[in-house]
PDB file of C-alpha atoms in Angstrom:
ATOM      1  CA  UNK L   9      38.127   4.696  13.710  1.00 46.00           C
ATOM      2  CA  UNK L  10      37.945   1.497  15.551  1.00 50.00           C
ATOM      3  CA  UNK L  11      36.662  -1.635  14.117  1.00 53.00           C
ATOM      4  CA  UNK L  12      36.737  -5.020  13.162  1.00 48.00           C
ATOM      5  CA  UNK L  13      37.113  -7.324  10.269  1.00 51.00           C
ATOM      6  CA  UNK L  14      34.584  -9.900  10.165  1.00 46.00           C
ATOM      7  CA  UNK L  15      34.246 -12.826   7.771  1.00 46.00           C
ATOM      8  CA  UNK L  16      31.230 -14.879   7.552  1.00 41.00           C
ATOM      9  CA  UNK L  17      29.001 -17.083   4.231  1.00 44.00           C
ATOM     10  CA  UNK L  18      25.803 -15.321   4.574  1.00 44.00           C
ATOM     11  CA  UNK L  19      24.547 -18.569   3.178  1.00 42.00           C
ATOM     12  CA  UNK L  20      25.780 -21.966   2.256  1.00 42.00           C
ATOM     13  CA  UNK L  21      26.841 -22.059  -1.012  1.00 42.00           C
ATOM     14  CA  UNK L  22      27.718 -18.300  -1.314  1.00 39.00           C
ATOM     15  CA  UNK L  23      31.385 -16.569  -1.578  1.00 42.00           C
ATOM     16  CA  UNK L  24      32.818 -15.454   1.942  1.00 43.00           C
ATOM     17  CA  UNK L  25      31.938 -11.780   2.760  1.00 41.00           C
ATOM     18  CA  UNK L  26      34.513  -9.875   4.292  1.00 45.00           C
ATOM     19  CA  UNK L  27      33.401  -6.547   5.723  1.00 43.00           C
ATOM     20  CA  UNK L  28      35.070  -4.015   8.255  1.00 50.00           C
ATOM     21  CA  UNK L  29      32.701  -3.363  11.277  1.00 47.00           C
ATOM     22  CA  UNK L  30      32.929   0.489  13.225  1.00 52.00           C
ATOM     23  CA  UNK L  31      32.179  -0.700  16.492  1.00 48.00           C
ATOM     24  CA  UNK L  32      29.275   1.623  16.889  1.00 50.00           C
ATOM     25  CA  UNK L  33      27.812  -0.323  13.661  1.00 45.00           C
ATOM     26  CA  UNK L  34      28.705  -3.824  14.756  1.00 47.00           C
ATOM     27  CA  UNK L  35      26.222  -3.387  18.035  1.00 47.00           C
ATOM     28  CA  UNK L  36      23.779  -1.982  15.409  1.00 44.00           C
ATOM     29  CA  UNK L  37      24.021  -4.697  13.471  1.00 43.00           C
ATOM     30  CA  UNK L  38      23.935  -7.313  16.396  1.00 45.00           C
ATOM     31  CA  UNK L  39      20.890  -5.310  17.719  1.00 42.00           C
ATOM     32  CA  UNK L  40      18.909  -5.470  14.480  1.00 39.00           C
ATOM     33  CA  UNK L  41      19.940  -9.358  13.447  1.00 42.00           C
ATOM     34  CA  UNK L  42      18.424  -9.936  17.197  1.00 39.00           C
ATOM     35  CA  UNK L  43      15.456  -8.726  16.259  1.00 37.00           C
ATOM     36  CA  UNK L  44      15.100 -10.034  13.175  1.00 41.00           C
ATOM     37  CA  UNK L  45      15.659 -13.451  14.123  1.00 42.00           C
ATOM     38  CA  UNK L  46      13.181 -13.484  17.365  1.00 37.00           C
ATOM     39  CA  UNK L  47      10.264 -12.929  14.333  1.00 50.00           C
ATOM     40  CA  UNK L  48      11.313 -15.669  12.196  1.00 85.00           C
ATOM     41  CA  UNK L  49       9.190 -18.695  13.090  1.00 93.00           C
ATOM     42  CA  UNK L  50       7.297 -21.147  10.971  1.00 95.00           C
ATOM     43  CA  UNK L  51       4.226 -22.631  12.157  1.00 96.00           C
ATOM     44  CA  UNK L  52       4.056 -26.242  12.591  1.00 95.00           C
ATOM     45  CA  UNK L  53       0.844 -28.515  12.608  1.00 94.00           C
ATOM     46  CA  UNK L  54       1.379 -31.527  14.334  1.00 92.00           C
ATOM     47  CA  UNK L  55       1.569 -35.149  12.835  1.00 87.00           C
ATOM     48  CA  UNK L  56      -1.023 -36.392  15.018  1.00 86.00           C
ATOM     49  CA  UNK L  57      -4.362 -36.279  13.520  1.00 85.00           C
ATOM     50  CA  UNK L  58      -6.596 -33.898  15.720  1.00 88.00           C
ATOM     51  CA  UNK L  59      -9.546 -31.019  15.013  1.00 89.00           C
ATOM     52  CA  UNK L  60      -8.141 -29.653  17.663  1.00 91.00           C
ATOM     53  CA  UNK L  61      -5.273 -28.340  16.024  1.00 93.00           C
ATOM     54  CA  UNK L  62      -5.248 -25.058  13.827  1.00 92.00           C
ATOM     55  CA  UNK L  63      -4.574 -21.236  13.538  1.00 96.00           C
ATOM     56  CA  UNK L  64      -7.719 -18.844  14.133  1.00 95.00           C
ATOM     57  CA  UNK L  65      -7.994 -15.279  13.403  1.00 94.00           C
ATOM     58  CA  UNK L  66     -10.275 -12.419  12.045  1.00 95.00           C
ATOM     59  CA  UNK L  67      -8.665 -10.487   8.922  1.00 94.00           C
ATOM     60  CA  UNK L  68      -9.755  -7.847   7.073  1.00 93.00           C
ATOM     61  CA  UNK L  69      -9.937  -8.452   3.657  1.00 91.00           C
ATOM     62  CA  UNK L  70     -11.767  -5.118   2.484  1.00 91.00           C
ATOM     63  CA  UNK L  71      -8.965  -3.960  -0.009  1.00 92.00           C
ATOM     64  CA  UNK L  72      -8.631  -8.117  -1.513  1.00 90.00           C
ATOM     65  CA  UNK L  73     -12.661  -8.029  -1.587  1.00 87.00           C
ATOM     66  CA  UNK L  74     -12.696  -7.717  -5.973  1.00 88.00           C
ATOM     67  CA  UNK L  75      -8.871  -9.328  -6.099  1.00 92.00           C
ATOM     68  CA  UNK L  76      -6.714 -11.252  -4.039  1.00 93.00           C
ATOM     69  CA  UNK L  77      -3.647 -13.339  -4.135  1.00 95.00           C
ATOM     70  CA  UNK L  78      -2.618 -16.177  -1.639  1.00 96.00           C
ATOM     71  CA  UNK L  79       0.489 -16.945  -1.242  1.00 96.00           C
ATOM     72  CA  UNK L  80       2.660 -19.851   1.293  1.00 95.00           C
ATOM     73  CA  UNK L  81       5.424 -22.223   1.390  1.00 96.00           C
ATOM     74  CA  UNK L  82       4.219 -25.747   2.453  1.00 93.00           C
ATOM     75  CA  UNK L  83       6.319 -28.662   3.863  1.00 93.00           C
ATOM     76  CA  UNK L  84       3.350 -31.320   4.307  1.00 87.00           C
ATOM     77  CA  UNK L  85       3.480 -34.864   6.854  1.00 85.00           C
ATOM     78  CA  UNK L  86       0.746 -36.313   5.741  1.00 73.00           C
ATOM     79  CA  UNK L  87       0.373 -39.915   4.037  1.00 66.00           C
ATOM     80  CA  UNK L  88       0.191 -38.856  -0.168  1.00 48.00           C
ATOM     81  CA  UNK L  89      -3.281 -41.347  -0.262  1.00 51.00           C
ATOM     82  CA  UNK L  90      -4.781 -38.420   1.916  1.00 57.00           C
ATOM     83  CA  UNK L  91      -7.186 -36.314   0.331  1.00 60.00           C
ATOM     84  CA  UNK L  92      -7.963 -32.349   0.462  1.00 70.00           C
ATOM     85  CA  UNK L  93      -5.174 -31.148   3.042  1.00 84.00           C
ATOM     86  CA  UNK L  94      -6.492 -27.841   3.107  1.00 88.00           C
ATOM     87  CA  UNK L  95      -4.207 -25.009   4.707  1.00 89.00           C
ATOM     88  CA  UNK L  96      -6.043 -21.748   4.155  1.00 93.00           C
ATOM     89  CA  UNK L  97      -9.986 -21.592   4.742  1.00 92.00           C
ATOM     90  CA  UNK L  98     -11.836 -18.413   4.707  1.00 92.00           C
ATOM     91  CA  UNK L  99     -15.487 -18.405   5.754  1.00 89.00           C
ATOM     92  CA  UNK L 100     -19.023 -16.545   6.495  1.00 88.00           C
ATOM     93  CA  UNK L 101     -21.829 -17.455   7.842  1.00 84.00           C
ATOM     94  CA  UNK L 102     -24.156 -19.058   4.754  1.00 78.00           C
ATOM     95  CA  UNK L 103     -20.825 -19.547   2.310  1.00 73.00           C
ATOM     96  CA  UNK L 104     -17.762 -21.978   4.498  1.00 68.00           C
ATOM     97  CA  UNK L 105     -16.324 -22.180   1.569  1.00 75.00           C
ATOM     98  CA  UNK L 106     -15.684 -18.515   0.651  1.00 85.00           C
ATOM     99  CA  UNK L 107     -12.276 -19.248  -0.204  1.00 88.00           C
ATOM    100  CA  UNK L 108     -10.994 -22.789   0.778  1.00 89.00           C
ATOM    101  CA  UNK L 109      -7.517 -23.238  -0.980  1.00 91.00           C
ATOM    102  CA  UNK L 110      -6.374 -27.131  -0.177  1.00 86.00           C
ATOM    103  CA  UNK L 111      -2.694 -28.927  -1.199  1.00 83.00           C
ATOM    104  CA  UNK L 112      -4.262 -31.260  -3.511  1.00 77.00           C
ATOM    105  CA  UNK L 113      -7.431 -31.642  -5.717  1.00 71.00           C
ATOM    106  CA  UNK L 114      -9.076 -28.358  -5.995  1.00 73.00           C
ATOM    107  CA  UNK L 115     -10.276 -24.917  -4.621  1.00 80.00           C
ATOM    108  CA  UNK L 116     -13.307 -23.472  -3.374  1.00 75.00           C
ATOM    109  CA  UNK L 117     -14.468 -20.197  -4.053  1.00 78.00           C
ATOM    110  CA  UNK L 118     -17.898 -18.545  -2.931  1.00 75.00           C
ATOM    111  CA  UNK L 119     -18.427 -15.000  -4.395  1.00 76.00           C
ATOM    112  CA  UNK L 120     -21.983 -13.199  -4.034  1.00 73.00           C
ATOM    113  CA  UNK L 121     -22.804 -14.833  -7.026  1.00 77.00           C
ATOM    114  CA  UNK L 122     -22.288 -18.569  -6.495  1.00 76.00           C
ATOM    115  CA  UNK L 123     -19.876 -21.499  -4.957  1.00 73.00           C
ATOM    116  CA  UNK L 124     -17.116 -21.924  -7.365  1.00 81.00           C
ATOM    117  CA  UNK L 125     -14.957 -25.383  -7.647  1.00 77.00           C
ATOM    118  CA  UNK L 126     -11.790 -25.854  -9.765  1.00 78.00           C
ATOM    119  CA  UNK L 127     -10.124 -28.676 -10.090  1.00 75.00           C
ATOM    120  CA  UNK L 128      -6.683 -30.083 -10.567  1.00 77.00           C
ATOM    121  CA  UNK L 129      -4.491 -33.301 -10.466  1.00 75.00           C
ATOM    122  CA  UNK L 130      -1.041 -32.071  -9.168  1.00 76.00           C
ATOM    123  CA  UNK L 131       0.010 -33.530  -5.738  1.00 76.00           C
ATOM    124  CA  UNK L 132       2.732 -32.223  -3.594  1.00 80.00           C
ATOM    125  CA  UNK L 133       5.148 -34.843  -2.152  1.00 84.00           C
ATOM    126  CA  UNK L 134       5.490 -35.496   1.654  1.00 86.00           C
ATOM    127  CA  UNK L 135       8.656 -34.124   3.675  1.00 89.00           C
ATOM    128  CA  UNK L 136       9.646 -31.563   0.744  1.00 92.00           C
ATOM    129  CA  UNK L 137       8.785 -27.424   0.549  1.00 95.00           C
ATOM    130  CA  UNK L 138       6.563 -26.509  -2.423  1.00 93.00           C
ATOM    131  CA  UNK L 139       5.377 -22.893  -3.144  1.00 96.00           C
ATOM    132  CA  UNK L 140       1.197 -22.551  -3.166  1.00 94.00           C
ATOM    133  CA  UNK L 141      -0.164 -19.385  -4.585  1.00 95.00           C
ATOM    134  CA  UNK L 142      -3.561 -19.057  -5.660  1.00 93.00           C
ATOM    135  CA  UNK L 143      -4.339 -15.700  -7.233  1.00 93.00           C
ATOM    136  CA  UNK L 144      -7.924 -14.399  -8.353  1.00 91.00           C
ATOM    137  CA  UNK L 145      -9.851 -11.765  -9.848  1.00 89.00           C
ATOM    138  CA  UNK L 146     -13.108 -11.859 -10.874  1.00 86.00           C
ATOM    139  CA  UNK L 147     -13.555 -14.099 -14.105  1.00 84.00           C
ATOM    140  CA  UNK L 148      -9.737 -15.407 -13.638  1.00 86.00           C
ATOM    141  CA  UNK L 149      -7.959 -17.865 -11.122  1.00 88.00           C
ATOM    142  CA  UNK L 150      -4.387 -19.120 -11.606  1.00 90.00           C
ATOM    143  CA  UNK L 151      -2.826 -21.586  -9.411  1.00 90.00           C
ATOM    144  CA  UNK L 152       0.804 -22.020  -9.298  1.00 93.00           C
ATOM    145  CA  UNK L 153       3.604 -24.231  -7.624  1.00 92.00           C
ATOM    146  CA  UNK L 154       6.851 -23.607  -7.292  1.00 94.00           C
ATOM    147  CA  UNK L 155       6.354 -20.638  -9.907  1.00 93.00           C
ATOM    148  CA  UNK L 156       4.845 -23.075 -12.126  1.00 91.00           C
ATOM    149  CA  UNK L 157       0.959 -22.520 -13.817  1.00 89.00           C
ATOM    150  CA  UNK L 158      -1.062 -25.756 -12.758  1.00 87.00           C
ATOM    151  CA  UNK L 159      -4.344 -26.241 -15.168  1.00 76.00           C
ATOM    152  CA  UNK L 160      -7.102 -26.149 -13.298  1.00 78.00           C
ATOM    153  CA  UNK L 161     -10.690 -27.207 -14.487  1.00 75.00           C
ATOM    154  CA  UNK L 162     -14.219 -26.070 -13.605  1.00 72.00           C
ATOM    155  CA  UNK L 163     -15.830 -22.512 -14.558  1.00 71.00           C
ATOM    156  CA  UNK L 164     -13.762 -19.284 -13.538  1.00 78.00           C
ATOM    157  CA  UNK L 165     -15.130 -17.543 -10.345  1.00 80.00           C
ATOM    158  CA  UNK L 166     -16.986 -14.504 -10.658  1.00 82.00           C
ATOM    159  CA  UNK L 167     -18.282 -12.045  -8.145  1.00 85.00           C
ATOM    160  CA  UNK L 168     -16.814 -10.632  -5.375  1.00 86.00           C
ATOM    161  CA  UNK L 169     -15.857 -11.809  -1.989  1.00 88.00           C
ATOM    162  CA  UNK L 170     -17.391 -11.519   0.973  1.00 88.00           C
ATOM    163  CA  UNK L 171     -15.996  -9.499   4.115  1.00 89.00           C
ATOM    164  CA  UNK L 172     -16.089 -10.217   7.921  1.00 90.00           C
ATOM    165  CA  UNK L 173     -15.280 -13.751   7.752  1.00 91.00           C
ATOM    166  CA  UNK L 174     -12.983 -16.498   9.951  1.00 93.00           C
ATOM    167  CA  UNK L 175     -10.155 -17.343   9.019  1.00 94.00           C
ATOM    168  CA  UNK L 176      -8.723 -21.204  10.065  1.00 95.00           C
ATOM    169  CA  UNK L 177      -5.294 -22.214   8.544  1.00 95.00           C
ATOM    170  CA  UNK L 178      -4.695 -26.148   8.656  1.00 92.00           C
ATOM    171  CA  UNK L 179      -8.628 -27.194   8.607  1.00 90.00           C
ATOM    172  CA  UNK L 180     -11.875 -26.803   6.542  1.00 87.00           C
ATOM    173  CA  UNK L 181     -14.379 -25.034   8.310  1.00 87.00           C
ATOM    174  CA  UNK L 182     -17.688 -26.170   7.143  1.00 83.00           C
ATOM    175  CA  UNK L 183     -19.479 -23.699   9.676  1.00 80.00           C
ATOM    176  CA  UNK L 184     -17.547 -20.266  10.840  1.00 83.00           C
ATOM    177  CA  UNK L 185     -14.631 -21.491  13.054  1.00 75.00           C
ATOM    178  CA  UNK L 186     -15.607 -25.178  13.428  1.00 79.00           C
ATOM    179  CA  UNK L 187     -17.605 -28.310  11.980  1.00 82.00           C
ATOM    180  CA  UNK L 188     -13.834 -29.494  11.264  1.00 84.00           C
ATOM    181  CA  UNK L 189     -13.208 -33.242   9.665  1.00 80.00           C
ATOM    182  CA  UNK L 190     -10.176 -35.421  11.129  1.00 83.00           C
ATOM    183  CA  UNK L 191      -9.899 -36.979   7.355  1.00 79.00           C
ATOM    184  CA  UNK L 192      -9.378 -33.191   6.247  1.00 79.00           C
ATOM    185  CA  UNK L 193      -6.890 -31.510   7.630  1.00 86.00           C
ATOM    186  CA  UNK L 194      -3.023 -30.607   7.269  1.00 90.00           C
ATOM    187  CA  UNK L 195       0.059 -31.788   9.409  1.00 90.00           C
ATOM    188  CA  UNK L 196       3.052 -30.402   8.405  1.00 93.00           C
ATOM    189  CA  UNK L 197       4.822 -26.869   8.191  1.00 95.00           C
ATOM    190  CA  UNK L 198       3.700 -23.230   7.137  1.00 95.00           C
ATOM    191  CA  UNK L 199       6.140 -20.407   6.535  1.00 96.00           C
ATOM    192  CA  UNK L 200       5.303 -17.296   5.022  1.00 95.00           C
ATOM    193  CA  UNK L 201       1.850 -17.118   3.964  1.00 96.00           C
ATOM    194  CA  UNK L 202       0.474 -13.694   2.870  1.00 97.00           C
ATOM    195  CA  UNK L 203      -2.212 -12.192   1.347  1.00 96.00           C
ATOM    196  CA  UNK L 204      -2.313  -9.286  -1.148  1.00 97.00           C
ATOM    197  CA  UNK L 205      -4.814  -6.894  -2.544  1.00 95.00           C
ATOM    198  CA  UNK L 206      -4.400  -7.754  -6.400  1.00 94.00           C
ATOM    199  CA  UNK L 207      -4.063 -10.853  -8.884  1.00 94.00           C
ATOM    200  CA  UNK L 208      -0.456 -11.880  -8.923  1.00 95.00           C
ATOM    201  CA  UNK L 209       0.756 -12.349 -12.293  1.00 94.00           C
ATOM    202  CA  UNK L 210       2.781 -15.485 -13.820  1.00 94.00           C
ATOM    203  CA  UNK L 211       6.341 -13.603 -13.413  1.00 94.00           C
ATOM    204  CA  UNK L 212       5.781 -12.090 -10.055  1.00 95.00           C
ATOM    205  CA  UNK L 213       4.942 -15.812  -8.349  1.00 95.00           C
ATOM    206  CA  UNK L 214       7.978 -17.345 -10.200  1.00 95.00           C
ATOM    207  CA  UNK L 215      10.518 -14.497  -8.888  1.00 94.00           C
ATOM    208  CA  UNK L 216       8.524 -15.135  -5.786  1.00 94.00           C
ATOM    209  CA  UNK L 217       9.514 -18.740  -5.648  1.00 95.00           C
ATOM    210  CA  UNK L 218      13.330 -18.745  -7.657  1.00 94.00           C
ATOM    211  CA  UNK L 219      14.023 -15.538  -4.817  1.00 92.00           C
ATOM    212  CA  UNK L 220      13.699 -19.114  -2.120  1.00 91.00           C
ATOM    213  CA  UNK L 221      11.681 -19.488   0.964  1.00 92.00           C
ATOM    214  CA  UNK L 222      14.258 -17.213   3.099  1.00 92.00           C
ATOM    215  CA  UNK L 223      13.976 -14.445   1.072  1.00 90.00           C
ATOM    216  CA  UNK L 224      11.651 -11.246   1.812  1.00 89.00           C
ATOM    217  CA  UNK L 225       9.091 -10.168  -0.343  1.00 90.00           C
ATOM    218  CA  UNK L 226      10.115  -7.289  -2.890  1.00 87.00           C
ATOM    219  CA  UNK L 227       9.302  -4.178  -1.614  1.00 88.00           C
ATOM    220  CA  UNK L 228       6.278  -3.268  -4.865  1.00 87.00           C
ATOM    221  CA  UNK L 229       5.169  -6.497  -3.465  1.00 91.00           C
ATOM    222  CA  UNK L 230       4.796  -6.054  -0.004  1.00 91.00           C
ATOM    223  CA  UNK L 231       3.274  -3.010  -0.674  1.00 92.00           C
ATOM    224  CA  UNK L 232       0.433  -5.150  -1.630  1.00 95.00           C
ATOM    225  CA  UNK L 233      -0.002  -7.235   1.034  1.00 96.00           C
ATOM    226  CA  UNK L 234      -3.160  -7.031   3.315  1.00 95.00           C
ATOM    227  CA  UNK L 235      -2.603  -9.662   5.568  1.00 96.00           C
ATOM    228  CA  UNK L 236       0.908 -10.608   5.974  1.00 95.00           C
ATOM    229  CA  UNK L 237       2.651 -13.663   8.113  1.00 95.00           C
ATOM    230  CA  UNK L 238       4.022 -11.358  10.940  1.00 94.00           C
ATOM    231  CA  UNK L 239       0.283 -10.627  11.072  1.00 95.00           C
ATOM    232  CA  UNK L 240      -0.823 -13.737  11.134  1.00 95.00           C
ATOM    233  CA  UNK L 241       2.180 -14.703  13.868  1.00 95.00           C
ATOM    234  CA  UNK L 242       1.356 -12.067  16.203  1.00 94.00           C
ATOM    235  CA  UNK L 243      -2.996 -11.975  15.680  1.00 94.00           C
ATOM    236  CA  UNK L 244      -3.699 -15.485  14.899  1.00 94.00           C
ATOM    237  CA  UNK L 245      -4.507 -17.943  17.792  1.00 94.00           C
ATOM    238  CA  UNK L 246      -2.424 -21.441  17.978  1.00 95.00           C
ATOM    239  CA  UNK L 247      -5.143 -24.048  19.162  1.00 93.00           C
ATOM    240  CA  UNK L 248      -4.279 -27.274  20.244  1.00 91.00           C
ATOM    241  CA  UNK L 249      -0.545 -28.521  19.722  1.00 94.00           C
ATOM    242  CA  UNK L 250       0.275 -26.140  16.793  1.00 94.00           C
ATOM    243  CA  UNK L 251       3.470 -23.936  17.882  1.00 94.00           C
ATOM    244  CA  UNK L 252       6.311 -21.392  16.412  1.00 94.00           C
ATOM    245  CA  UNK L 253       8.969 -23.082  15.597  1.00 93.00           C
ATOM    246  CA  UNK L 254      12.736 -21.866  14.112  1.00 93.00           C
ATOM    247  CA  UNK L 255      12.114 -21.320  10.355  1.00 90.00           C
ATOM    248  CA  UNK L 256      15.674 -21.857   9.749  1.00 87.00           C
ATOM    249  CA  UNK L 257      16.419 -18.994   7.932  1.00 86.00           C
ATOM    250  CA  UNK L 258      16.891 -16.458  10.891  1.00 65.00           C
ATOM    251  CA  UNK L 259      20.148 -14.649  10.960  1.00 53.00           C
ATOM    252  CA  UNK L 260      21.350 -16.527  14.572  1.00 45.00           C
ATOM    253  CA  UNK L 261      24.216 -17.776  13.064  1.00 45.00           C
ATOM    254  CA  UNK L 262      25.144 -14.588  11.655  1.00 48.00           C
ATOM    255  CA  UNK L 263      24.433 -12.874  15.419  1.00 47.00           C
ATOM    256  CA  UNK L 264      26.122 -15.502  17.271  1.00 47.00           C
ATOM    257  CA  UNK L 265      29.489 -14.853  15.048  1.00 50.00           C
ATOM    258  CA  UNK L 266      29.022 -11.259  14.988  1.00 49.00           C
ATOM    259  CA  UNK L 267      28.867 -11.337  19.537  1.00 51.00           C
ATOM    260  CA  UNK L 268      32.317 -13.645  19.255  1.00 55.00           C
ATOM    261  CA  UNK L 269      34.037 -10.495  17.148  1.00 57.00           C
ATOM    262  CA  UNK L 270      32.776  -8.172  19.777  1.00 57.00           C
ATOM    263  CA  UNK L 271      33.888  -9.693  22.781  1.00 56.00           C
ATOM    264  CA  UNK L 272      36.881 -10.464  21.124  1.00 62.00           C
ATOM    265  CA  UNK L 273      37.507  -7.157  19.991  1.00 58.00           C
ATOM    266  CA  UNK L 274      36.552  -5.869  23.753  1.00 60.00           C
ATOM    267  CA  UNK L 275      39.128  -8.104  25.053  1.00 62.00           C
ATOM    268  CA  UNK L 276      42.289  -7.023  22.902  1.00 66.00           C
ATOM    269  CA  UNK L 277      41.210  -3.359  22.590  1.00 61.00           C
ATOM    270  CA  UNK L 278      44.071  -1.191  24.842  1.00 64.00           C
ATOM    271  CA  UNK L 279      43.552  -0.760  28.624  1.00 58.00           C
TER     272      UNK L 279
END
């Protein structure tokens, strides 16, 4: 049948691939890598210090209510002497803090029992991506970066977490959607933060993070997930300066080579 041989490194680094192309499956192909590109954004906070600049939505966390997992890569602009730089805050009215999860010093976790702090000393560098996840159950939180366990200190949450709360991503809410604080905030980048219904264990984060920040989730894993970043892309609202912007690890590349075979093979095929 007719076709085309098409050569392209999927990534940098990796062997060539050479592959023959039906042209029926090439416009597939095209048509799909289209697609999935136009969904691969990043969200990026702006450098200049503002309240007015954060991610707002609603989610329904009734299946992560007794466990829950949350999981992001994080490319931070702020000054390291900056404290907090919280990037996922979850809260109720009565308990802002029902799960505040921050870049540097410690978490915040109100239950129905009680507020919850743990501590810990690892920073995260300016102008580099690091791998956050922060995974609870009751009577256990782990923290990891990039697939590492960080020690954290304080007394291990119990409970269970409370439903039909806001949900900010690059400030602290100390009241439901508001009462933000200039000196606590992040500026930076956020790509592929999702939440699942169960405590992620040690080997699932680090295959999480070794897999790279381009790489989909597993499928047993995304099974899991209850709020997940196309979710957050599509149902969050972008306040102030805070816009999509190329993740670069979309296929356009791959697209753009994949039209030049087509119209190439279009223009020598026999009249």
């Amino acid at each position: 049948s007719s076709g085309i041989n098409a050569e392209w490194p999927l990534r940098p680094g990796i062997p060539v691939l050479t592959m023959r192309l039906t042209f029926p499956l090439a416009l597939c192909a095209l048509a799909a890598l289209c697609v999935a590109g136009s969904l691969d954004k990043l969200l990026r906070f702006p450098e200049e210090l503002s309240t007015s600049n954060y991610v707002i939505l609603k989610p329904d966390l009734s299946a992560a209510q007794q466990e829950f997992s949350v999981c992001t890569w994080l490319k931070k602009r702020l000054d390291q002497s900056r404290l907090g730089v919280p990037w996922f805050s979850y809260a109720v009215a009565g308990k802002d803090n029902s799960i505040l999860l921050k870049a540097a010093r410690h978490h915040h976790i109100t239950t129905n029992v009680r507020l919850f702090s743990v501590e810990y000393d690892t920073t995260i560098m300016r102008d580099e991506w690091y791998h956050l996840c922060f995974a609870w159950k009751s009577g256990s939180a782990d923290f990891y970066m990039n697939g590492v366990w960080v020690y954290m200190s304080g007394v291990q949450p119990t409970g269970q977490i409370p439903l039909g709360g806001t949900l900010v991503l690059g400030q602290e809410q100390d009241t439901p959607g508001g009462s933000f604080d200039i000196n606590d905030l992040f500026a930076g980048d956020m790509y592929q933060l999702n939440v699942f219904k169960k405590k992620l264990t040690l080997g699932e984060v680090t295959e999480m993070y070794y897999n790279g920040r381009c790489a989909d989730l597993c499928r047993a894993l995304a099974y899991e997930v209850v709020l997940s970043w196309d979710d957050i892309l599509k149902k969050g609202v972008k306040k102030g300066d805070v816009r999509e912007v190329d993740s670069e690890c979309n296929n356009w590349g791959l697209v753009s080579d994949v039209a030049d075979l087509l119209v190439q093979h279009l223009n020598t095929r026999p009249r």
